[in-house]
Amino acid sequence: MRGYFGIGVEGISKPMNAGAVLRTGHAFGANFAFFVNSHIDKNKINLSDTSKTENNIPTYIFDNLNSMFLPKGCKLVGIEITDKAEYLPSFRHPKNAAYIVGSERFGLSKSMIKKCDYIIKVPTKFSVNLALAAGIVLYDRITSLGNYPNRPMMPGGKTFSKIKNSFGKPKIK
């Protein structure tokens, strides 16, 4: 899969949720993780982040939204239930993206929502745990951009193996 992505949390207060978001992002191949305005004990995060994400991918801590930065060309995608949010099944993921979820009680701040290039929501009957919502979004990213073959038209239909990348010889300029 070309491109990269990161996963972040804003204003989160429960270490188990923060750890679950990081671990899920790490499992799906996130290239970086970040915290914005989240002051959580790292040791408590490790209770649920058993993959020790911080030791395996760059993890950034931003004291507030004004100190937050992303790589050039990276689109910020907020995961939030709002009237204007695009439903996940019809969302085309950017090649380079940073996904962010908000606090357990209040969601993303209004300032963060304004900073986002896109706001998406998972089509559920009611709000689900923020770590679960992040996991669903990252799964959707992987299945839609991960070079997997299309699903069969009918249940039980013939499936094809994952398309393998092939690379030519290096080009020396």
PDB file of N, CA, C and O in Angstrom, residues 84-147:
ATOM      1  N   LYS A  84     -22.663  16.902   9.641  1.00  0.00           N
ATOM      2  CA  LYS A  84     -21.943  17.114   8.386  1.00  0.00           C
ATOM      3  C   LYS A  84     -20.899  16.041   8.087  1.00  0.00           C
ATOM      4  O   LYS A  84     -20.277  16.071   7.033  1.00  0.00           O
ATOM      5  N   ALA A  85     -20.699  15.102   8.995  1.00  0.00           N
ATOM      6  CA  ALA A  85     -19.695  14.058   8.786  1.00  0.00           C
ATOM      7  C   ALA A  85     -20.108  13.134   7.646  1.00  0.00           C
ATOM      8  O   ALA A  85     -21.280  12.836   7.455  1.00  0.00           O
ATOM      9  N   GLU A  86     -19.124  12.699   6.896  1.00  0.00           N
ATOM     10  CA  GLU A  86     -19.351  11.766   5.798  1.00  0.00           C
ATOM     11  C   GLU A  86     -19.373  10.343   6.365  1.00  0.00           C
ATOM     12  O   GLU A  86     -18.571  10.003   7.235  1.00  0.00           O
ATOM     13  N   TYR A  87     -20.293   9.527   5.868  1.00  0.00           N
ATOM     14  CA  TYR A  87     -20.354   8.144   6.326  1.00  0.00           C
ATOM     15  C   TYR A  87     -19.142   7.371   5.811  1.00  0.00           C
ATOM     16  O   TYR A  87     -18.756   7.492   4.646  1.00  0.00           O
ATOM     17  N   LEU A  88     -18.557   6.580   6.673  1.00  0.00           N
ATOM     18  CA  LEU A  88     -17.357   5.830   6.347  1.00  0.00           C
ATOM     19  C   LEU A  88     -17.470   4.990   5.074  1.00  0.00           C
ATOM     20  O   LEU A  88     -16.541   5.010   4.256  1.00  0.00           O
ATOM     21  N   PRO A  89     -18.562   4.270   4.829  1.00  0.00           N
ATOM     22  CA  PRO A  89     -18.602   3.433   3.623  1.00  0.00           C
ATOM     23  C   PRO A  89     -18.490   4.207   2.303  1.00  0.00           C
ATOM     24  O   PRO A  89     -18.102   3.633   1.285  1.00  0.00           O
ATOM     25  N   SER A  90     -18.783   5.499   2.314  1.00  0.00           N
ATOM     26  CA  SER A  90     -18.677   6.276   1.074  1.00  0.00           C
ATOM     27  C   SER A  90     -17.464   7.213   1.074  1.00  0.00           C
ATOM     28  O   SER A  90     -17.297   8.012   0.169  1.00  0.00           O
ATOM     29  N   PHE A  91     -16.604   7.075   2.068  1.00  0.00           N
ATOM     30  CA  PHE A  91     -15.428   7.935   2.193  1.00  0.00           C
ATOM     31  C   PHE A  91     -14.234   7.325   1.452  1.00  0.00           C
ATOM     32  O   PHE A  91     -13.945   6.148   1.596  1.00  0.00           O
ATOM     33  N   ARG A  92     -13.548   8.138   0.663  1.00  0.00           N
ATOM     34  CA  ARG A  92     -12.314   7.705   0.012  1.00  0.00           C
ATOM     35  C   ARG A  92     -11.150   8.212   0.856  1.00  0.00           C
ATOM     36  O   ARG A  92     -10.950   9.417   0.987  1.00  0.00           O
ATOM     37  N   HIS A  93     -10.403   7.284   1.411  1.00  0.00           N
ATOM     38  CA  HIS A  93      -9.295   7.638   2.295  1.00  0.00           C
ATOM     39  C   HIS A  93      -8.172   8.327   1.530  1.00  0.00           C
ATOM     40  O   HIS A  93      -7.805   7.888   0.438  1.00  0.00           O
ATOM     41  N   PRO A  94      -7.613   9.394   2.098  1.00  0.00           N
ATOM     42  CA  PRO A  94      -6.451  10.029   1.481  1.00  0.00           C
ATOM     43  C   PRO A  94      -5.244   9.078   1.547  1.00  0.00           C
ATOM     44  O   PRO A  94      -5.130   8.277   2.478  1.00  0.00           O
ATOM     45  N   LYS A  95      -4.362   9.201   0.592  1.00  0.00           N
ATOM     46  CA  LYS A  95      -3.157   8.358   0.576  1.00  0.00           C
ATOM     47  C   LYS A  95      -2.324   8.594   1.839  1.00  0.00           C
ATOM     48  O   LYS A  95      -1.823   7.659   2.447  1.00  0.00           O
ATOM     49  N   ASN A  96      -2.192   9.852   2.244  1.00  0.00           N
ATOM     50  CA  ASN A  96      -1.428  10.209   3.437  1.00  0.00           C
ATOM     51  C   ASN A  96      -2.391  10.858   4.433  1.00  0.00           C
ATOM     52  O   ASN A  96      -2.931  11.928   4.154  1.00  0.00           O
ATOM     53  N   ALA A  97      -2.604  10.208   5.558  1.00  0.00           N
ATOM     54  CA  ALA A  97      -3.634  10.684   6.483  1.00  0.00           C
ATOM     55  C   ALA A  97      -3.230  10.490   7.937  1.00  0.00           C
ATOM     56  O   ALA A  97      -2.458   9.590   8.270  1.00  0.00           O
ATOM     57  N   ALA A  98      -3.780  11.342   8.774  1.00  0.00           N
ATOM     58  CA  ALA A  98      -3.697  11.198  10.221  1.00  0.00           C
ATOM     59  C   ALA A  98      -5.136  11.179  10.722  1.00  0.00           C
ATOM     60  O   ALA A  98      -5.897  12.117  10.476  1.00  0.00           O
ATOM     61  N   TYR A  99      -5.526  10.091  11.372  1.00  0.00           N
ATOM     62  CA  TYR A  99      -6.876   9.930  11.899  1.00  0.00           C
ATOM     63  C   TYR A  99      -6.852  10.301  13.370  1.00  0.00           C
ATOM     64  O   TYR A  99      -5.905   9.980  14.084  1.00  0.00           O
ATOM     65  N   ILE A 100      -7.927  10.974  13.822  1.00  0.00           N
ATOM     66  CA  ILE A 100      -7.967  11.395  15.220  1.00  0.00           C
ATOM     67  C   ILE A 100      -9.359  11.186  15.796  1.00  0.00           C
ATOM     68  O   ILE A 100     -10.368  11.434  15.133  1.00  0.00           O
ATOM     69  N   VAL A 101      -9.371  10.689  17.041  1.00  0.00           N
ATOM     70  CA  VAL A 101     -10.614  10.548  17.801  1.00  0.00           C
ATOM     71  C   VAL A 101     -10.523  11.455  19.011  1.00  0.00           C
ATOM     72  O   VAL A 101      -9.432  11.788  19.475  1.00  0.00           O
ATOM     73  N   GLY A 102     -11.684  11.847  19.520  1.00  0.00           N
ATOM     74  CA  GLY A 102     -11.732  12.770  20.649  1.00  0.00           C
ATOM     75  C   GLY A 102     -11.961  12.078  21.968  1.00  0.00           C
ATOM     76  O   GLY A 102     -11.933  10.854  22.075  1.00  0.00           O
ATOM     77  N   SER A 103     -12.201  12.884  22.970  1.00  0.00           N
ATOM     78  CA  SER A 103     -12.369  12.370  24.328  1.00  0.00           C
ATOM     79  C   SER A 103     -13.633  11.535  24.444  1.00  0.00           C
ATOM     80  O   SER A 103     -14.565  11.653  23.648  1.00  0.00           O
ATOM     81  N   GLU A 104     -13.647  10.713  25.479  1.00  0.00           N
ATOM     82  CA  GLU A 104     -14.746   9.785  25.698  1.00  0.00           C
ATOM     83  C   GLU A 104     -16.085  10.499  25.876  1.00  0.00           C
ATOM     84  O   GLU A 104     -17.108  10.042  25.402  1.00  0.00           O
ATOM     85  N   ARG A 105     -16.057  11.602  26.537  1.00  0.00           N
ATOM     86  CA  ARG A 105     -17.303  12.276  26.883  1.00  0.00           C
ATOM     87  C   ARG A 105     -17.709  13.365  25.902  1.00  0.00           C
ATOM     88  O   ARG A 105     -18.883  13.538  25.609  1.00  0.00           O
ATOM     89  N   PHE A 106     -16.731  14.070  25.350  1.00  0.00           N
ATOM     90  CA  PHE A 106     -17.047  15.241  24.542  1.00  0.00           C
ATOM     91  C   PHE A 106     -16.683  15.112  23.072  1.00  0.00           C
ATOM     92  O   PHE A 106     -17.015  15.981  22.276  1.00  0.00           O
ATOM     93  N   GLY A 107     -15.972  14.068  22.695  1.00  0.00           N
ATOM     94  CA  GLY A 107     -15.562  13.919  21.302  1.00  0.00           C
ATOM     95  C   GLY A 107     -14.471  14.902  20.947  1.00  0.00           C
ATOM     96  O   GLY A 107     -13.750  15.401  21.811  1.00  0.00           O
ATOM     97  N   LEU A 108     -14.345  15.188  19.663  1.00  0.00           N
ATOM     98  CA  LEU A 108     -13.344  16.152  19.203  1.00  0.00           C
ATOM     99  C   LEU A 108     -13.766  17.568  19.571  1.00  0.00           C
ATOM    100  O   LEU A 108     -14.952  17.905  19.530  1.00  0.00           O
ATOM    101  N   SER A 109     -12.800  18.402  19.905  1.00  0.00           N
ATOM    102  CA  SER A 109     -13.100  19.802  20.209  1.00  0.00           C
ATOM    103  C   SER A 109     -13.541  20.517  18.929  1.00  0.00           C
ATOM    104  O   SER A 109     -13.211  20.086  17.822  1.00  0.00           O
ATOM    105  N   LYS A 110     -14.258  21.602  19.098  1.00  0.00           N
ATOM    106  CA  LYS A 110     -14.676  22.396  17.938  1.00  0.00           C
ATOM    107  C   LYS A 110     -13.469  22.898  17.158  1.00  0.00           C
ATOM    108  O   LYS A 110     -13.485  22.950  15.933  1.00  0.00           O
ATOM    109  N   SER A 111     -12.406  23.268  17.873  1.00  0.00           N
ATOM    110  CA  SER A 111     -11.188  23.739  17.215  1.00  0.00           C
ATOM    111  C   SER A 111     -10.545  22.636  16.370  1.00  0.00           C
ATOM    112  O   SER A 111     -10.069  22.887  15.265  1.00  0.00           O
ATOM    113  N   MET A 112     -10.552  21.414  16.886  1.00  0.00           N
ATOM    114  CA  MET A 112      -9.983  20.296  16.138  1.00  0.00           C
ATOM    115  C   MET A 112     -10.836  19.994  14.908  1.00  0.00           C
ATOM    116  O   MET A 112     -10.303  19.746  13.822  1.00  0.00           O
ATOM    117  N   ILE A 113     -12.134  20.033  15.075  1.00  0.00           N
ATOM    118  CA  ILE A 113     -13.027  19.771  13.936  1.00  0.00           C
ATOM    119  C   ILE A 113     -12.749  20.781  12.817  1.00  0.00           C
ATOM    120  O   ILE A 113     -12.692  20.415  11.644  1.00  0.00           O
ATOM    121  N   LYS A 114     -12.537  22.040  13.173  1.00  0.00           N
ATOM    122  CA  LYS A 114     -12.224  23.067  12.167  1.00  0.00           C
ATOM    123  C   LYS A 114     -10.900  22.789  11.473  1.00  0.00           C
ATOM    124  O   LYS A 114     -10.732  23.096  10.300  1.00  0.00           O
ATOM    125  N   LYS A 115      -9.953  22.220  12.199  1.00  0.00           N
ATOM    126  CA  LYS A 115      -8.630  21.940  11.641  1.00  0.00           C
ATOM    127  C   LYS A 115      -8.640  20.716  10.709  1.00  0.00           C
ATOM    128  O   LYS A 115      -7.776  20.590   9.846  1.00  0.00           O
ATOM    129  N   CYS A 116      -9.624  19.842  10.880  1.00  0.00           N
ATOM    130  CA  CYS A 116      -9.687  18.609  10.087  1.00  0.00           C
ATOM    131  C   CYS A 116     -10.011  18.901   8.620  1.00  0.00           C
ATOM    132  O   CYS A 116     -10.830  19.762   8.315  1.00  0.00           O
ATOM    133  N   ASP A 117      -9.368  18.153   7.742  1.00  0.00           N
ATOM    134  CA  ASP A 117      -9.679  18.226   6.311  1.00  0.00           C
ATOM    135  C   ASP A 117     -10.968  17.482   6.010  1.00  0.00           C
ATOM    136  O   ASP A 117     -11.707  17.836   5.088  1.00  0.00           O
ATOM    137  N   TYR A 118     -11.227  16.422   6.782  1.00  0.00           N
ATOM    138  CA  TYR A 118     -12.428  15.607   6.609  1.00  0.00           C
ATOM    139  C   TYR A 118     -12.929  15.179   7.987  1.00  0.00           C
ATOM    140  O   TYR A 118     -12.137  14.962   8.906  1.00  0.00           O
ATOM    141  N   ILE A 119     -14.247  15.033   8.088  1.00  0.00           N
ATOM    142  CA  ILE A 119     -14.865  14.440   9.276  1.00  0.00           C
ATOM    143  C   ILE A 119     -15.673  13.253   8.781  1.00  0.00           C
ATOM    144  O   ILE A 119     -16.488  13.387   7.855  1.00  0.00           O
ATOM    145  N   ILE A 120     -15.434  12.100   9.398  1.00  0.00           N
ATOM    146  CA  ILE A 120     -16.162  10.894   9.001  1.00  0.00           C
ATOM    147  C   ILE A 120     -16.814  10.279  10.229  1.00  0.00           C
ATOM    148  O   ILE A 120     -16.404  10.538  11.368  1.00  0.00           O
ATOM    149  N   LYS A 121     -17.839   9.471   9.962  1.00  0.00           N
ATOM    150  CA  LYS A 121     -18.498   8.766  11.064  1.00  0.00           C
ATOM    151  C   LYS A 121     -18.804   7.340  10.649  1.00  0.00           C
ATOM    152  O   LYS A 121     -19.035   7.040   9.471  1.00  0.00           O
ATOM    153  N   VAL A 122     -18.771   6.464  11.647  1.00  0.00           N
ATOM    154  CA  VAL A 122     -19.108   5.068  11.455  1.00  0.00           C
ATOM    155  C   VAL A 122     -20.628   4.970  11.525  1.00  0.00           C
ATOM    156  O   VAL A 122     -21.238   5.522  12.446  1.00  0.00           O
ATOM    157  N   PRO A 123     -21.273   4.297  10.568  1.00  0.00           N
ATOM    158  CA  PRO A 123     -22.738   4.246  10.556  1.00  0.00           C
ATOM    159  C   PRO A 123     -23.305   3.258  11.585  1.00  0.00           C
ATOM    160  O   PRO A 123     -23.652   2.120  11.262  1.00  0.00           O
ATOM    161  N   THR A 124     -23.379   3.691  12.826  1.00  0.00           N
ATOM    162  CA  THR A 124     -23.931   2.871  13.896  1.00  0.00           C
ATOM    163  C   THR A 124     -25.214   3.519  14.421  1.00  0.00           C
ATOM    164  O   THR A 124     -25.443   4.704  14.190  1.00  0.00           O
ATOM    165  N   LYS A 125     -26.006   2.759  15.152  1.00  0.00           N
ATOM    166  CA  LYS A 125     -27.257   3.288  15.705  1.00  0.00           C
ATOM    167  C   LYS A 125     -26.992   4.275  16.832  1.00  0.00           C
ATOM    168  O   LYS A 125     -27.794   5.150  17.089  1.00  0.00           O
ATOM    169  N   PHE A 126     -25.878   4.100  17.527  1.00  0.00           N
ATOM    170  CA  PHE A 126     -25.487   4.999  18.599  1.00  0.00           C
ATOM    171  C   PHE A 126     -23.975   4.961  18.717  1.00  0.00           C
ATOM    172  O   PHE A 126     -23.299   4.141  18.087  1.00  0.00           O
ATOM    173  N   SER A 127     -23.436   5.833  19.520  1.00  0.00           N
ATOM    174  CA  SER A 127     -21.995   5.971  19.670  1.00  0.00           C
ATOM    175  C   SER A 127     -21.364   4.687  20.220  1.00  0.00           C
ATOM    176  O   SER A 127     -21.906   4.051  21.124  1.00  0.00           O
ATOM    177  N   VAL A 128     -20.225   4.313  19.661  1.00  0.00           N
ATOM    178  CA  VAL A 128     -19.471   3.169  20.156  1.00  0.00           C
ATOM    179  C   VAL A 128     -18.190   3.680  20.809  1.00  0.00           C
ATOM    180  O   VAL A 128     -17.824   4.846  20.675  1.00  0.00           O
ATOM    181  N   ASN A 129     -17.499   2.815  21.506  1.00  0.00           N
ATOM    182  CA  ASN A 129     -16.242   3.162  22.147  1.00  0.00           C
ATOM    183  C   ASN A 129     -15.286   3.755  21.125  1.00  0.00           C
ATOM    184  O   ASN A 129     -15.204   3.293  19.988  1.00  0.00           O
ATOM    185  N   LEU A 130     -14.548   4.781  21.527  1.00  0.00           N
ATOM    186  CA  LEU A 130     -13.666   5.482  20.594  1.00  0.00           C
ATOM    187  C   LEU A 130     -12.576   4.587  20.022  1.00  0.00           C
ATOM    188  O   LEU A 130     -12.198   4.730  18.861  1.00  0.00           O
ATOM    189  N   ALA A 131     -12.080   3.644  20.786  1.00  0.00           N
ATOM    190  CA  ALA A 131     -11.062   2.726  20.263  1.00  0.00           C
ATOM    191  C   ALA A 131     -11.670   1.795  19.213  1.00  0.00           C
ATOM    192  O   ALA A 131     -11.031   1.480  18.208  1.00  0.00           O
ATOM    193  N   LEU A 132     -12.898   1.382  19.432  1.00  0.00           N
ATOM    194  CA  LEU A 132     -13.580   0.542  18.450  1.00  0.00           C
ATOM    195  C   LEU A 132     -13.830   1.323  17.169  1.00  0.00           C
ATOM    196  O   LEU A 132     -13.593   0.823  16.061  1.00  0.00           O
ATOM    197  N   ALA A 133     -14.280   2.573  17.290  1.00  0.00           N
ATOM    198  CA  ALA A 133     -14.519   3.404  16.103  1.00  0.00           C
ATOM    199  C   ALA A 133     -13.223   3.586  15.313  1.00  0.00           C
ATOM    200  O   ALA A 133     -13.205   3.461  14.084  1.00  0.00           O
ATOM    201  N   ALA A 134     -12.117   3.842  16.008  1.00  0.00           N
ATOM    202  CA  ALA A 134     -10.825   3.989  15.332  1.00  0.00           C
ATOM    203  C   ALA A 134     -10.447   2.700  14.616  1.00  0.00           C
ATOM    204  O   ALA A 134      -9.985   2.722  13.471  1.00  0.00           O
ATOM    205  N   GLY A 135     -10.664   1.572  15.261  1.00  0.00           N
ATOM    206  CA  GLY A 135     -10.351   0.282  14.649  1.00  0.00           C
ATOM    207  C   GLY A 135     -11.163   0.015  13.392  1.00  0.00           C
ATOM    208  O   GLY A 135     -10.641  -0.484  12.389  1.00  0.00           O
ATOM    209  N   ILE A 136     -12.440   0.367  13.420  1.00  0.00           N
ATOM    210  CA  ILE A 136     -13.297   0.179  12.249  1.00  0.00           C
ATOM    211  C   ILE A 136     -12.801   1.042  11.093  1.00  0.00           C
ATOM    212  O   ILE A 136     -12.726   0.592   9.953  1.00  0.00           O
ATOM    213  N   VAL A 137     -12.446   2.276  11.387  1.00  0.00           N
ATOM    214  CA  VAL A 137     -11.952   3.190  10.341  1.00  0.00           C
ATOM    215  C   VAL A 137     -10.642   2.674   9.754  1.00  0.00           C
ATOM    216  O   VAL A 137     -10.452   2.675   8.534  1.00  0.00           O
ATOM    217  N   LEU A 138      -9.738   2.215  10.593  1.00  0.00           N
ATOM    218  CA  LEU A 138      -8.450   1.725  10.089  1.00  0.00           C
ATOM    219  C   LEU A 138      -8.626   0.436   9.294  1.00  0.00           C
ATOM    220  O   LEU A 138      -7.944   0.232   8.281  1.00  0.00           O
ATOM    221  N   TYR A 139      -9.546  -0.422   9.712  1.00  0.00           N
ATOM    222  CA  TYR A 139      -9.846  -1.624   8.934  1.00  0.00           C
ATOM    223  C   TYR A 139     -10.360  -1.227   7.548  1.00  0.00           C
ATOM    224  O   TYR A 139      -9.949  -1.789   6.535  1.00  0.00           O
ATOM    225  N   ASP A 140     -11.246  -0.241   7.510  1.00  0.00           N
ATOM    226  CA  ASP A 140     -11.778   0.229   6.233  1.00  0.00           C
ATOM    227  C   ASP A 140     -10.656   0.783   5.354  1.00  0.00           C
ATOM    228  O   ASP A 140     -10.633   0.542   4.146  1.00  0.00           O
ATOM    229  N   ARG A 141      -9.735   1.497   5.951  1.00  0.00           N
ATOM    230  CA  ARG A 141      -8.598   2.034   5.183  1.00  0.00           C
ATOM    231  C   ARG A 141      -7.797   0.894   4.558  1.00  0.00           C
ATOM    232  O   ARG A 141      -7.486   0.917   3.372  1.00  0.00           O
ATOM    233  N   ILE A 142      -7.473  -0.093   5.355  1.00  0.00           N
ATOM    234  CA  ILE A 142      -6.659  -1.216   4.872  1.00  0.00           C
ATOM    235  C   ILE A 142      -7.381  -1.989   3.773  1.00  0.00           C
ATOM    236  O   ILE A 142      -6.788  -2.342   2.754  1.00  0.00           O
ATOM    237  N   THR A 143      -8.670  -2.248   3.966  1.00  0.00           N
ATOM    238  CA  THR A 143      -9.389  -3.034   2.954  1.00  0.00           C
ATOM    239  C   THR A 143      -9.622  -2.247   1.676  1.00  0.00           C
ATOM    240  O   THR A 143      -9.662  -2.821   0.596  1.00  0.00           O
ATOM    241  N   SER A 144      -9.761  -0.923   1.776  1.00  0.00           N
ATOM    242  CA  SER A 144     -10.024  -0.145   0.568  1.00  0.00           C
ATOM    243  C   SER A 144      -8.753   0.279  -0.158  1.00  0.00           C
ATOM    244  O   SER A 144      -8.781   0.465  -1.373  1.00  0.00           O
ATOM    245  N   LEU A 145      -7.634   0.429   0.546  1.00  0.00           N
ATOM    246  CA  LEU A 145      -6.389   0.868  -0.089  1.00  0.00           C
ATOM    247  C   LEU A 145      -5.310  -0.214  -0.122  1.00  0.00           C
ATOM    248  O   LEU A 145      -4.245   0.006  -0.670  1.00  0.00           O
ATOM    249  N   GLY A 146      -5.572  -1.353   0.468  1.00  0.00           N
ATOM    250  CA  GLY A 146      -4.536  -2.357   0.669  1.00  0.00           C
ATOM    251  C   GLY A 146      -4.283  -3.319  -0.465  1.00  0.00           C
ATOM    252  O   GLY A 146      -3.685  -4.364  -0.263  1.00  0.00           O
ATOM    253  N   ASN A 147      -4.754  -3.015  -1.668  1.00  0.00           N
ATOM    254  CA  ASN A 147      -4.467  -3.851  -2.833  1.00  0.00           C
ATOM    255  C   ASN A 147      -5.074  -5.253  -2.699  1.00  0.00           C
ATOM    256  O   ASN A 147      -4.482  -6.240  -3.116  1.00  0.00           O
TER     257      ASN A 147
END
